[in-house]
């Protein structure tokens, strides 16, 4: 695990703030998985950390510690922010699955440059629901984006009449070794500078991107069980990790996800997560939590991410080879895991995780 005080930028702070879709999406054509990236020098974090505003919040399904009767204020990340919403869509045929990844003995080249922003052309934009859209960007035919487990990118754009460009981190969602393209799924928020900018793009436009920025350095076989808590579009790095583990036949790590949202309609990637769980029932389990169920058919949990909920679903702190990870808005982190440090390093373990006995070596804040 990376040292606790190593500086890093939260990929959930997608529009300078935090909330982080799962509607049908032309599944016969699109297969989007999470792409993740390799190493990047620490000084890059310092160069962009100051360009990313501090987080804000909006109402959504998780509770701060100490809320009255356990029903604390609901918060969602990024009230003014754009959020990359990680997505992974199964295609219905093996032929389609293999079509997005070159089956070639020729080594792929990588597109990203960790030292400078590179322009990438948008080739397709497909709406997913009322506020989220899938974007496909072009690469050379034998080119990969160049990401590993687990990382994000930063995008830059001159927005409106701003003198300085806006820079935000996002997580690509295409297959790790996809050649010829990479994919983003972006959720738009009314005051989100970057999300509104990206939603204004049309095929032929370009977006400047730099990376990769490393996050959690996952190693196959290093852990026996991982428990994950995600809020809203904080599901992005979780999908990265989940699909990476489940796609590796040599990795037997067990995964449990608690995914909190304001309502059923706000659940990001539900069909994708359900497909994971159906295909790997002994290795991956997902538990949905909503603030208020909108139908009598709702079979998930209702309420907030509380101590009892975490204790019910997460692996015990005294178990061997355990990690718990979290990604969500700042109020959620404060309540469940303790906030990150001001420099975006991991900070001290606090909140529910601390109460349940998890140590800094067992907690990772994405």
Short mmCIF file of C-alpha atoms in Angstrom, two decimals, residues 149-150 216 218 223 225-231 234-243 245 253-260 273 283-289 305 309-310 313-315 322-328 332 336 353 358 362-366:
data_model
loop_
_atom_site.label_atom_id
_atom_site.label_comp_id
_atom_site.label_asym_id
_atom_site.label_seq_id
_atom_site.Cartn_x
_atom_site.Cartn_y
_atom_site.Cartn_z
CA UNK A 149 -4.56 -0.20 -11.72
CA UNK A 150 -5.72 2.13 -10.24
CA UNK A 216 -4.24 2.51 -5.02
CA UNK A 218 -3.40 -3.12 -6.24
CA UNK A 223 -5.43 -9.38 -0.03
CA UNK A 225 -11.04 -9.68 1.07
CA UNK A 226 -11.88 -6.10 0.13
CA UNK A 227 -14.88 -4.15 1.34
CA UNK A 228 -15.87 -1.05 -0.63
CA UNK A 229 -18.19 1.83 0.24
CA UNK A 230 -19.18 4.16 -2.59
CA UNK A 231 -21.46 7.16 -2.82
CA UNK A 234 -17.71 7.59 -6.31
CA UNK A 235 -18.41 4.19 -7.82
CA UNK A 236 -15.84 4.93 -10.54
CA UNK A 237 -12.64 3.68 -8.88
CA UNK A 238 -14.62 0.85 -7.32
CA UNK A 239 -15.65 -0.40 -10.75
CA UNK A 240 -12.01 -0.14 -11.79
CA UNK A 241 -10.93 -2.38 -8.96
CA UNK A 242 -13.88 -4.76 -9.16
CA UNK A 243 -13.61 -5.43 -12.88
CA UNK A 245 -10.07 -8.42 -9.93
CA UNK A 253 -9.90 -11.89 -3.70
CA UNK A 254 -13.44 -11.56 -2.37
CA UNK A 255 -15.20 -8.24 -2.92
CA UNK A 256 -18.17 -6.65 -1.20
CA UNK A 257 -19.62 -3.29 -2.25
CA UNK A 258 -22.01 -1.01 -0.39
CA UNK A 259 -23.31 1.56 -2.86
CA UNK A 260 -25.28 4.54 -1.52
CA UNK A 273 -22.74 -4.30 -10.99
CA UNK A 283 -16.53 -13.64 -5.29
CA UNK A 284 -18.50 -10.39 -5.56
CA UNK A 285 -21.55 -9.11 -3.72
CA UNK A 286 -23.23 -5.70 -4.02
CA UNK A 287 -25.61 -4.05 -1.57
CA UNK A 288 -27.54 -0.94 -2.62
CA UNK A 289 -28.61 1.77 -0.20
CA UNK A 305 -24.42 4.48 5.53
CA UNK A 309 -24.61 -1.12 7.87
CA UNK A 310 -20.83 -1.11 7.58
CA UNK A 313 -21.49 -5.95 5.10
CA UNK A 314 -17.79 -5.10 5.40
CA UNK A 315 -15.11 -7.67 6.33
CA UNK A 322 -8.50 -7.22 4.76
CA UNK A 323 -8.84 -3.80 3.12
CA UNK A 324 -11.76 -1.38 3.17
CA UNK A 325 -11.96 1.35 0.55
CA UNK A 326 -14.21 4.36 0.20
CA UNK A 327 -15.01 6.93 -2.45
CA UNK A 328 -17.64 9.61 -2.12
CA UNK A 332 -19.36 10.82 3.49
CA UNK A 336 -17.37 6.76 7.39
CA UNK A 353 -14.05 2.77 10.26
CA UNK A 358 -9.75 -0.58 11.11
CA UNK A 362 -6.54 -1.41 6.24
CA UNK A 363 -8.20 1.73 4.87
CA UNK A 364 -7.84 3.44 1.51
CA UNK A 365 -9.66 6.65 0.57
CA UNK A 366 -9.94 6.90 -3.21
#
